[in-house]
XYZ file of C-alpha atoms in Angstrom:
720
model
C 125.605 97.106 66.161
C 127.613 95.711 69.106
C 127.061 97.093 72.568
C 130.644 98.416 72.596
C 129.453 101.231 70.320
C 127.383 102.692 73.130
C 130.307 102.372 75.529
C 132.535 104.198 73.049
C 129.947 106.941 72.694
C 129.665 107.187 76.459
C 133.450 107.506 76.718
C 133.515 110.283 74.119
C 130.668 112.100 75.840
C 132.610 111.956 79.087
C 135.471 113.774 77.361
C 133.064 116.234 75.759
C 131.021 116.825 78.908
C 133.500 116.576 81.788
C 131.734 115.719 84.991
C 133.731 116.346 88.120
C 133.133 115.016 91.589
C 129.876 116.077 93.167
C 131.319 115.973 96.638
C 131.828 119.518 97.829
C 131.846 118.578 101.485
C 134.907 117.398 103.332
C 135.878 116.025 106.701
C 133.061 115.969 109.211
C 130.671 117.519 106.664
C 131.220 114.618 104.274
C 130.752 112.044 107.018
C 127.511 113.727 108.072
C 126.285 113.750 104.462
C 127.114 110.061 104.071
C 125.242 109.220 107.273
C 122.161 111.204 106.248
C 121.950 109.636 102.800
C 122.429 106.124 104.148
C 119.858 106.652 106.917
C 117.272 107.805 104.356
C 117.530 104.428 102.630
C 119.654 105.631 99.736
C 123.314 104.997 98.965
C 125.979 107.652 98.423
C 128.056 105.752 95.851
C 124.977 104.723 93.880
C 123.800 108.318 93.747
C 127.234 109.264 92.433
C 127.009 106.606 89.711
C 123.547 107.800 88.689
C 124.587 111.438 88.674
C 127.538 110.708 86.385
C 125.042 109.533 83.750
C 121.891 111.593 84.291
C 123.736 114.637 85.607
C 125.315 115.337 82.199
C 121.960 116.476 80.795
C 120.900 120.129 80.947
C 117.450 120.892 82.298
C 115.027 123.276 80.607
C 115.368 126.366 82.859
C 111.674 127.123 83.434
C 110.872 123.495 84.187
C 113.851 123.255 86.540
C 112.604 126.307 88.440
C 109.079 124.887 88.710
C 110.338 121.528 89.938
C 112.691 123.138 92.445
C 109.842 125.185 93.934
C 107.644 122.084 94.278
C 110.198 119.895 96.089
C 112.461 122.217 98.086
C 110.422 122.285 101.313
C 110.958 119.832 104.134
C 107.945 118.811 106.216
C 107.955 117.389 109.733
C 104.955 115.978 111.610
C 105.587 115.122 115.234
C 104.116 111.950 116.729
C 102.567 112.844 120.079
C 104.693 111.952 123.084
C 107.612 110.436 121.145
C 110.234 113.091 120.512
C 112.535 110.968 118.348
C 109.882 109.536 115.982
C 108.483 111.810 113.265
C 106.893 111.721 109.830
C 109.363 113.497 107.564
C 108.297 114.547 104.089
C 109.491 116.687 101.222
C 113.143 117.382 100.678
C 115.417 114.870 102.393
C 119.222 114.614 102.188
C 119.233 113.560 98.510
C 117.035 116.445 97.338
C 118.606 118.994 99.687
C 122.015 118.138 98.317
C 120.756 118.444 94.746
C 119.408 121.965 95.276
C 122.985 123.247 95.411
C 124.520 121.100 92.643
C 123.171 121.339 89.081
C 124.289 117.919 87.888
C 122.924 116.229 90.941
C 119.654 118.135 90.573
C 119.343 117.034 86.940
C 119.704 113.425 88.070
C 116.979 113.826 90.715
C 114.507 115.403 88.265
C 114.886 112.711 85.591
C 114.740 109.804 88.023
C 111.722 111.355 89.722
C 109.868 111.020 86.410
C 111.023 107.444 85.851
C 110.045 106.369 89.365
C 106.612 107.926 88.908
C 105.919 106.128 85.631
C 107.340 102.703 86.545
C 106.951 100.102 89.257
C 110.003 100.375 91.491
C 111.295 96.784 91.373
C 111.106 96.511 87.580
C 112.701 99.948 87.095
C 115.532 98.968 89.410
C 116.121 95.729 87.497
C 115.863 97.549 84.162
C 118.397 100.222 85.094
C 120.744 97.600 86.532
C 120.662 95.657 83.276
C 121.015 98.857 81.237
C 124.153 99.813 83.149
C 125.558 96.306 82.686
C 125.031 96.315 78.918
C 126.134 99.921 78.538
C 129.502 99.045 80.071
C 130.135 96.188 77.651
C 133.172 96.969 75.575
C 135.121 98.464 78.434
C 138.640 97.113 78.847
C 138.065 97.044 82.572
C 134.892 95.661 84.061
C 132.778 98.432 85.567
C 130.336 97.018 88.068
C 126.791 98.386 87.794
C 125.063 99.730 90.915
C 123.984 97.004 93.318
C 120.302 96.180 93.023
C 119.392 96.886 96.650
C 121.410 100.105 96.735
C 119.881 101.289 93.460
C 116.371 100.479 94.655
C 117.009 102.428 97.856
C 118.240 105.456 95.903
C 115.249 105.376 93.552
C 112.814 104.998 96.449
C 114.412 107.934 98.265
C 114.063 110.133 95.184
C 110.452 109.061 94.655
C 109.514 109.811 98.252
C 111.353 113.117 98.473
C 109.901 114.461 95.194
C 106.294 113.282 95.605
C 105.202 116.915 95.857
C 105.646 117.362 92.107
C 102.554 116.516 90.043
C 103.904 114.424 87.169
C 100.400 113.162 86.404
C 99.282 116.537 85.068
C 102.118 116.681 82.538
C 101.932 113.042 81.431
C 98.145 113.206 81.030
C 98.422 116.382 78.948
C 100.908 114.653 76.622
C 98.644 111.597 76.317
C 95.672 113.769 75.392
C 97.641 115.342 72.551
C 98.879 111.998 71.307
C 95.667 110.019 71.615
C 92.713 112.433 71.792
C 90.183 109.906 70.502
C 91.264 106.733 72.318
C 89.143 105.700 75.318
C 91.714 103.280 76.861
C 88.921 101.046 78.211
C 91.184 98.045 77.558
C 93.391 99.146 80.461
C 96.426 99.965 78.313
C 96.626 103.648 79.302
C 99.248 103.046 81.959
C 100.965 100.253 80.033
C 101.949 102.667 77.276
C 103.872 104.791 79.786
C 106.431 102.068 80.529
C 109.671 102.446 78.540
C 110.992 99.195 77.029
C 114.411 97.987 78.205
C 116.200 98.665 74.885
C 114.899 102.234 74.687
C 115.792 102.990 78.315
C 119.334 101.797 77.746
C 119.754 103.903 74.617
C 118.337 107.025 76.233
C 121.039 106.983 78.923
C 123.483 108.498 76.426
C 121.340 109.698 73.522
C 119.902 112.782 75.199
C 123.378 113.876 76.307
C 124.707 113.515 72.762
C 121.792 115.478 71.264
C 122.063 118.311 73.774
C 125.794 118.788 73.279
C 125.961 117.954 69.550
C 122.564 119.165 68.295
C 123.749 119.854 64.734
C 125.439 116.485 64.358
C 123.046 114.017 65.987
C 119.405 112.993 65.895
C 117.516 110.255 67.650
C 115.097 107.852 65.950
C 112.732 105.736 68.075
C 110.405 103.166 66.548
C 107.752 102.208 69.100
C 104.694 103.723 70.772
C 105.660 102.031 74.039
C 106.907 104.531 76.569
C 106.233 107.451 74.241
C 104.373 109.685 76.776
C 107.174 109.268 79.315
C 109.904 109.762 76.709
C 108.259 112.971 75.432
C 107.989 114.388 78.956
C 111.636 113.467 79.536
C 112.954 114.860 76.249
C 110.751 117.924 75.775
C 109.483 119.091 79.144
C 112.536 118.229 81.242
C 115.398 118.691 78.769
C 113.846 121.208 76.366
C 114.342 119.114 73.202
C 111.877 119.268 70.314
C 110.134 115.984 69.533
C 108.224 114.895 66.428
C 106.003 111.830 66.747
C 103.964 110.046 64.095
C 100.957 108.387 65.696
C 97.814 106.999 64.046
C 98.633 108.686 60.697
C 98.977 112.033 62.460
C 102.080 114.071 63.221
C 102.392 115.818 66.595
C 105.307 118.135 67.376
C 106.379 119.161 70.867
C 108.609 122.251 70.908
C 109.426 125.153 68.602
C 113.085 124.477 67.902
C 114.782 122.160 65.424
C 113.504 118.610 65.882
C 116.166 116.233 67.154
C 114.006 113.382 68.507
C 111.778 111.450 66.094
C 109.294 108.805 67.235
C 107.394 106.475 64.937
C 104.582 105.140 67.133
C 103.753 102.117 64.997
C 102.207 99.383 67.140
C 103.245 96.723 64.613
C 106.969 97.298 65.074
C 109.150 96.136 67.979
C 110.968 98.788 70.054
C 114.101 100.122 68.325
C 116.287 103.126 69.159
C 118.962 104.498 66.836
C 121.303 107.444 67.345
C 122.400 108.896 63.995
C 124.908 111.510 62.900
C 124.298 114.222 60.282
C 125.127 111.734 57.509
C 122.567 109.234 58.852
C 125.326 106.936 60.023
C 124.592 105.018 63.202
C 126.349 105.750 66.454
C 124.461 102.804 67.883
C 121.325 100.814 67.216
C 119.496 98.925 69.992
C 116.494 96.638 69.786
C 114.799 94.029 71.937
C 116.883 91.027 72.856
C 116.613 87.926 74.945
C 116.845 88.598 78.644
C 115.365 92.092 78.502
C 113.707 93.282 81.688
C 110.045 94.193 81.275
C 109.475 97.531 82.961
C 106.032 97.532 84.559
C 103.865 100.654 84.744
C 102.223 102.037 87.850
C 98.473 102.648 87.694
C 98.061 105.576 90.033
C 96.055 108.765 89.980
C 95.697 111.701 92.402
C 92.560 111.629 94.508
C 91.380 114.680 92.554
C 89.194 113.199 89.771
C 90.264 109.685 90.751
C 86.721 108.396 90.353
C 86.463 109.866 86.865
C 89.690 108.162 85.822
C 88.432 104.813 87.183
C 85.179 105.088 85.232
C 86.839 106.200 81.991
C 89.195 103.241 82.096
C 86.081 101.074 81.893
C 83.424 103.120 80.074
C 83.616 104.931 76.734
C 80.357 106.823 77.001
C 79.994 110.152 78.793
C 76.230 109.804 79.206
C 76.642 106.456 80.980
C 79.432 107.967 83.063
C 77.144 110.755 84.259
C 74.393 108.253 85.165
C 76.894 106.197 87.169
C 78.206 109.243 89.032
C 74.656 110.211 89.944
C 73.859 106.658 91.129
C 77.070 106.488 93.193
C 76.613 109.848 94.923
C 72.869 109.510 95.598
C 73.442 106.059 97.103
C 76.137 107.467 99.392
C 73.919 110.369 100.471
C 70.994 108.036 101.171
C 73.213 105.744 103.239
C 74.679 108.676 105.177
C 71.171 109.910 106.013
C 70.063 106.491 107.205
C 73.205 105.732 109.201
C 73.405 102.452 107.284
C 76.042 100.598 109.251
C 74.328 97.333 110.009
C 72.445 98.829 112.976
C 69.127 100.550 113.391
C 69.222 104.310 112.660
C 70.031 106.210 115.838
C 71.308 103.154 117.704
C 74.207 103.511 120.150
C 77.392 102.675 118.339
C 81.129 102.532 119.069
C 83.591 104.952 117.538
C 84.430 102.394 114.833
C 80.904 102.829 113.449
C 80.874 106.627 113.442
C 78.250 108.067 111.130
C 79.234 109.881 107.933
C 77.678 113.280 107.283
C 76.010 114.284 104.017
C 78.203 117.423 103.602
C 81.297 115.234 103.940
C 79.955 112.812 101.325
C 79.312 115.704 98.924
C 82.780 117.201 99.442
C 84.579 113.896 98.870
C 82.342 113.072 95.873
C 83.109 116.397 94.195
C 86.815 115.790 94.738
C 86.640 112.248 93.333
C 84.443 113.229 90.380
C 85.632 116.771 89.721
C 84.807 116.483 86.017
C 81.181 115.695 86.911
C 80.676 118.354 89.570
C 77.691 119.713 87.641
C 76.008 116.313 87.948
C 76.534 116.306 91.726
C 75.345 119.912 92.082
C 72.146 119.009 90.226
C 71.164 116.369 92.803
C 68.079 117.536 94.718
C 69.067 117.118 98.348
C 65.551 117.968 99.498
C 64.080 114.919 97.776
C 63.874 111.335 98.971
C 66.980 110.057 97.197
C 66.987 106.388 96.168
C 69.790 104.118 97.310
C 70.206 102.350 93.973
C 73.295 100.479 95.143
C 71.201 98.359 97.522
C 69.773 96.528 94.517
C 73.150 95.644 93.047
C 74.064 92.034 92.539
C 77.879 92.007 92.425
C 77.976 88.381 91.339
C 76.378 88.951 87.939
C 77.228 92.667 87.778
C 73.632 93.659 87.065
C 71.088 96.103 88.418
C 67.537 95.089 89.243
C 64.908 97.476 87.926
C 67.229 100.387 87.151
C 67.859 102.302 83.907
C 69.407 100.397 81.029
C 72.478 102.699 80.940
C 73.539 101.356 84.334
C 73.479 97.675 83.424
C 76.765 95.787 83.698
C 78.621 98.263 85.926
C 77.673 96.992 89.374
C 81.155 96.142 90.615
C 82.774 99.461 89.747
C 79.825 101.342 91.288
C 80.089 99.375 94.543
C 83.843 99.842 94.701
C 83.696 103.590 94.136
C 80.971 103.893 96.784
C 83.325 102.129 99.172
C 86.144 104.523 98.235
C 83.909 107.506 99.007
C 82.960 106.028 102.374
C 86.541 105.296 103.457
C 87.814 108.680 102.276
C 85.030 110.298 104.301
C 86.743 108.775 107.342
C 89.990 110.698 106.750
C 91.009 114.158 107.877
C 92.718 116.872 105.811
C 92.401 114.962 102.532
C 94.940 116.340 100.045
C 93.901 116.489 96.375
C 97.395 115.396 95.299
C 97.358 112.159 97.306
C 98.159 109.311 94.849
C 95.755 106.360 94.944
C 96.294 103.054 93.199
C 93.835 102.134 90.441
C 94.304 98.351 90.537
C 93.561 98.180 94.257
C 89.867 98.424 93.343
C 89.973 94.784 92.240
C 89.876 93.802 95.906
C 86.688 91.899 96.799
C 86.497 93.721 100.137
C 84.698 96.559 98.350
C 81.472 94.532 98.124
C 78.679 94.289 99.146
C 77.194 97.709 99.791
C 77.600 98.903 103.397
C 79.223 101.617 105.442
C 82.645 100.269 106.464
C 83.746 100.169 110.080
C 87.004 101.922 110.931
C 89.147 98.760 110.918
C 87.914 97.865 107.453
C 88.413 101.440 106.257
C 92.029 101.428 107.434
C 92.744 98.241 105.479
C 91.068 99.620 102.360
C 92.936 102.924 102.567
C 96.239 101.082 103.055
C 95.508 99.044 99.938
C 94.706 102.175 97.925
C 97.962 103.789 99.073
C 100.309 100.815 98.792
C 98.821 99.439 95.587
C 98.278 95.913 96.747
C 95.749 93.809 98.616
C 96.915 93.133 102.180
C 96.162 89.592 103.348
C 96.586 89.094 107.082
C 99.727 91.210 107.076
C 100.826 93.961 109.403
C 98.669 96.684 107.834
C 95.664 94.507 108.690
C 96.745 93.468 112.169
C 99.350 95.590 113.929
C 100.190 98.697 111.865
C 99.333 102.188 112.999
C 101.190 103.849 110.094
C 101.463 102.583 106.518
C 103.703 104.561 104.172
C 104.151 104.557 100.379
C 105.120 107.093 97.719
C 106.158 109.646 100.327
C 102.742 109.617 102.041
C 101.662 107.960 105.291
C 98.275 106.698 106.408
C 98.058 107.276 110.154
C 95.667 106.265 112.906
C 94.293 108.896 115.258
C 96.051 107.385 118.276
C 99.384 108.764 117.015
C 98.319 112.364 117.466
C 96.334 112.366 120.702
C 97.014 112.237 124.421
C 93.556 111.238 125.622
C 91.605 108.213 124.312
C 88.508 110.342 123.712
C 90.467 112.175 120.997
C 91.316 108.962 119.107
C 88.360 109.077 116.760
C 87.519 106.807 113.846
C 89.017 109.349 111.454
C 92.423 108.593 109.950
C 94.874 110.961 108.273
C 96.994 110.958 105.151
C 100.168 112.898 105.919
C 102.926 113.707 103.466
C 105.917 112.127 105.111
C 107.647 108.856 105.962
C 108.241 107.374 109.454
C 111.681 108.638 110.462
C 113.922 108.251 113.484
C 117.249 110.106 113.554
C 117.147 110.273 109.755
C 116.457 106.525 109.394
C 113.259 105.751 107.460
C 110.869 102.800 107.504
C 107.594 101.941 105.728
C 105.525 101.043 108.796
C 104.998 101.786 112.460
C 103.721 98.637 114.165
C 102.996 97.500 117.699
C 106.020 96.026 119.432
C 106.175 92.553 120.911
C 105.354 93.819 124.414
C 102.092 95.410 123.331
C 98.671 94.311 124.472
C 97.253 91.302 122.699
C 93.552 90.787 123.207
C 93.901 87.186 124.350
C 96.678 87.766 126.887
C 96.310 91.402 127.854
C 96.294 90.685 131.564
C 99.911 89.541 131.391
C 101.008 93.070 130.575
C 99.597 94.782 133.658
C 102.722 94.676 135.703
C 101.228 95.071 139.179
C 98.067 93.502 140.615
C 95.521 96.073 141.782
C 92.132 95.562 143.373
C 88.709 96.778 142.309
C 87.599 99.261 145.002
C 84.101 100.770 145.139
C 84.272 104.527 145.793
C 80.526 105.312 145.656
C 77.460 103.075 145.560
C 73.970 103.810 144.145
C 72.307 106.690 146.014
C 75.635 108.095 147.245
C 77.303 111.338 146.250
C 80.176 110.906 143.780
C 82.755 113.412 142.600
C 84.267 113.509 139.107
C 87.954 112.924 139.789
C 90.849 110.522 139.539
C 92.816 109.020 142.392
C 95.867 108.447 140.193
C 98.171 111.433 139.635
C 98.811 112.034 135.902
C 102.144 110.598 134.770
C 103.746 110.997 131.331
C 103.962 107.865 129.249
C 107.258 106.291 128.299
C 108.044 104.371 125.149
C 110.306 101.806 123.568
C 111.225 101.749 119.864
C 112.608 98.736 118.026
C 113.708 98.585 114.384
C 113.130 95.874 111.772
C 113.898 95.810 108.051
C 110.819 97.821 107.111
C 109.165 98.960 110.349
C 109.583 100.764 113.638
C 108.148 98.675 116.473
C 106.703 100.970 119.118
C 105.530 100.167 122.619
C 103.944 102.908 124.742
C 104.421 102.295 128.462
C 101.702 103.884 130.594
C 102.832 104.155 134.237
C 100.468 104.714 137.157
C 100.475 105.153 140.920
C 97.789 103.772 143.236
C 97.275 104.418 146.967
C 97.530 101.408 149.286
C 93.793 100.727 149.634
C 93.530 99.687 145.981
C 96.380 97.178 146.080
C 96.023 93.473 146.775
C 98.251 92.020 149.508
C 99.901 93.394 152.669
C 101.608 96.788 152.375
C 102.816 99.555 154.638
C 100.149 102.121 155.411
C 102.046 104.927 153.696
C 103.075 102.886 150.648
C 102.207 103.946 147.104
C 102.133 101.166 144.543
C 103.499 101.796 141.045
C 102.713 99.817 137.925
C 102.447 100.127 134.165
C 100.750 98.781 131.103
C 102.385 98.349 127.683
C 100.407 99.183 124.592
C 101.191 99.958 120.940
C 99.441 102.621 118.885
C 97.336 100.050 117.000
C 96.179 98.436 120.240
C 95.341 101.885 121.589
C 93.305 102.655 118.487
C 91.563 99.269 118.582
C 90.437 100.050 122.122
C 89.216 103.520 121.114
C 87.374 102.039 118.108
C 85.577 99.537 120.321
C 84.376 102.119 122.854
C 81.161 104.108 122.601
C 82.240 107.749 122.546
C 79.754 109.797 124.577
C 78.537 112.793 122.553
C 79.149 116.364 123.794
C 76.611 118.093 126.004
C 75.770 121.755 126.625
C 76.674 121.702 130.314
C 79.850 122.631 132.100
C 82.220 119.671 132.116
C 84.839 120.169 134.812
C 86.645 118.048 137.414
C 85.079 118.182 140.849
C 81.459 117.941 139.664
C 79.272 115.846 141.937
C 76.192 113.741 141.232
C 74.112 111.275 143.201
C 74.553 107.900 141.547
C 71.272 106.414 140.275
C 70.286 102.774 140.884
C 72.582 100.133 139.411
C 75.477 102.598 138.997
C 78.711 102.171 140.998
C 81.848 104.328 140.890
C 85.199 102.653 141.499
C 88.960 102.996 141.225
C 91.677 100.457 140.436
C 92.207 98.460 137.261
C 91.510 94.845 138.210
C 88.206 93.227 137.255
C 85.305 93.170 139.742
C 83.728 90.034 141.117
C 81.034 89.070 138.653
C 78.691 88.005 141.469
C 78.959 91.347 143.293
C 76.912 93.401 140.823
C 73.720 92.994 138.757
C 74.127 91.753 135.187
C 73.156 95.184 133.836
C 75.211 97.295 136.239
C 77.020 100.466 135.181
C 80.568 100.514 136.587
C 82.110 103.971 136.334
C 85.894 104.273 136.685
C 87.202 107.453 138.326
C 89.952 108.459 135.910
C 89.003 112.052 135.006
C 91.873 114.302 133.854
C 94.370 111.416 133.830
C 94.897 110.285 130.205
C 97.223 107.479 131.275
C 94.676 105.980 133.647
C 91.932 106.387 131.029
C 93.908 104.432 128.410
C 94.671 101.694 130.941
C 91.115 101.378 132.216
C 89.557 101.423 128.739
C 91.890 98.678 127.530
C 91.303 96.574 130.647
C 87.518 96.903 130.397
C 87.471 95.989 126.721
C 89.969 93.154 126.692
C 90.926 91.991 130.179
C 87.559 92.168 131.962
C 85.485 91.017 129.013
C 87.579 87.860 128.554
C 87.935 87.067 132.261
C 84.311 87.609 133.252
C 82.792 86.348 130.000
C 80.542 89.418 129.930
C 78.493 90.903 127.118
C 80.141 94.204 127.857
C 79.650 97.727 126.529
C 82.306 100.347 127.246
C 81.465 104.064 127.137
C 84.121 106.766 126.969
C 83.515 110.287 128.296
C 85.328 113.185 126.676
C 86.171 116.549 128.184
C 83.128 117.967 126.366
C 80.576 116.012 128.411
C 79.504 116.611 132.039
C 79.325 113.930 134.725
C 75.536 113.685 134.764
C 75.131 113.346 130.980
C 77.845 110.678 130.908
C 75.963 108.626 133.503
C 72.680 108.971 131.596
C 74.315 107.943 128.304
C 75.857 104.866 129.936
C 72.460 103.899 131.407
C 70.878 104.134 127.957
C 73.439 101.651 126.595
C 72.614 98.875 129.067
C 69.761 97.041 127.339
C 70.299 94.075 129.656
C 74.107 94.205 129.439
C 76.753 95.453 131.826
C 78.281 98.825 130.961
C 81.761 100.095 131.764
C 82.113 103.874 131.915
C 85.521 105.536 131.622
C 85.103 108.910 133.303
């Protein structure tokens, strides 16, 4: 039947279901609404176009109430020291507007489902084509939504409604439809994607059925997209659905059936809307030029590991053996401190050890369905690290039980996922992780990842792709996708000693004055390791304050000054430069100056550069003594205290000297000195250089002793 039939139906439905303007605001209120929607990445006119189609459908009341409760809250996470840059999550302008307008809310709910089940680019192209074809037959050409505007609107809805757990509903439908299918061929997510012809037909069919239930019924011939269609029709709109699948009949709903699905894999996708006399309103099938809607293989972190295994293994006994091997290997590695160094060796923050309790907690979250297996592990025994014997090239175990043969790669990759998730704080069970990201070769061989590697792996799991020398690998401090952001510790701390290896997943998107971006990256002025010295804007001298055998006081000669910042904007990122100012008295400055002069300077540094410096430093562990400014110690041999930020003369000190910078209680000076020691001094002096960082939880004397223990023939820089 020609496409004009659907346009005619759409025209009649418009008369039957009048849909007035959604704009209740006026004047300044309307302008403010337009600005907010545009800043969020969406488009006001496109949202109107979408609402005129999806907003005609009536939501099932109980489901609407549940969805509203899940998405109505707005969340704001402040980035330390930058008032205008936040992570904003939950309800944004699109969702907030919908909470007061039923038609608009109906549009948001339905598109939230579609954006969860489909890859964003293909869904955008599919809806664009559906609108084009749906409008065929009109006497006047009606332009479909622009691709970029439609994609922005869909992304905004996906991000602002990520608090609703669609996975629970879709998985429950799939279990009813296919209780005995293992899906080890990887088709589980493929079946969720709605074919182009069906998507186009559903734009008007559900409206017709809801408003003419006694005169219309919908017939769909295809298993493709059936779980998503059933959730849409039954759970969201309250329609009763009857589906024939694998010689079985499954009915969703108690009312009269108005949606019939014949899930025959041998037949191409067809959708037909019929009247009570079985006459066709329209009939749509596949045609040349159809857009293939791609699925999204994601799963919440809760039971993520179980889902990964069950997509590959159709045997519960083997699954249990693999879970046991994965968790025991992680526990053994955590006990040994297996990070490429000897157990107990001094290590920088980037190689922070992972505790056994943390491994157990993350493992139980990842393998919730196998918690009994994890609880049965005897923690008092000498657990074997089976993963050490894996050969990822031929995917075989050496000398391990037969049930574990052939699963080496997935075991290694899930071990890596446990390790990197152990390096996050406040892990939320609803965080969506990408399944296909596990195909990245970075997850082998077996080892505890350093923080830089963990950040790249976590970004890949969140974004659903494998970064290759892009900004998430090099300059990003925040990576955002699906309404969640992966953040480095440097964003939430004032002092470098607080910028630990741990990272955080926060529900929210980088936002500035309502404008949203996917990344926060270091700006062009930020420190680069090779040329860091160029960004210290005043030359200062290295001045010895106390020599070995002399009394030294824990202090800083620089008065604390608040940092400043600069924010630039690109297509998908905020570029941030933190500017750390300082003041130095005349005796530390090179060149002639007045006796009463105070020299001012600054250093520019992005959040990623700050975190890189913190990762490279050896964080001094806490001690049991009082740690307070003003403490005094007599410096032991080979230990000098100094102030200033310029590098010392390499010939002035022994090769294994400890040089302690007096920067206590001045976070700005501590960031500057740590960065200079790690990047500027190391490159200029060509030193094998270890940098130790004292926190407020360690006294002066213990900090000196820790720094001395790190020498081992090398020079040591100590940031006090």
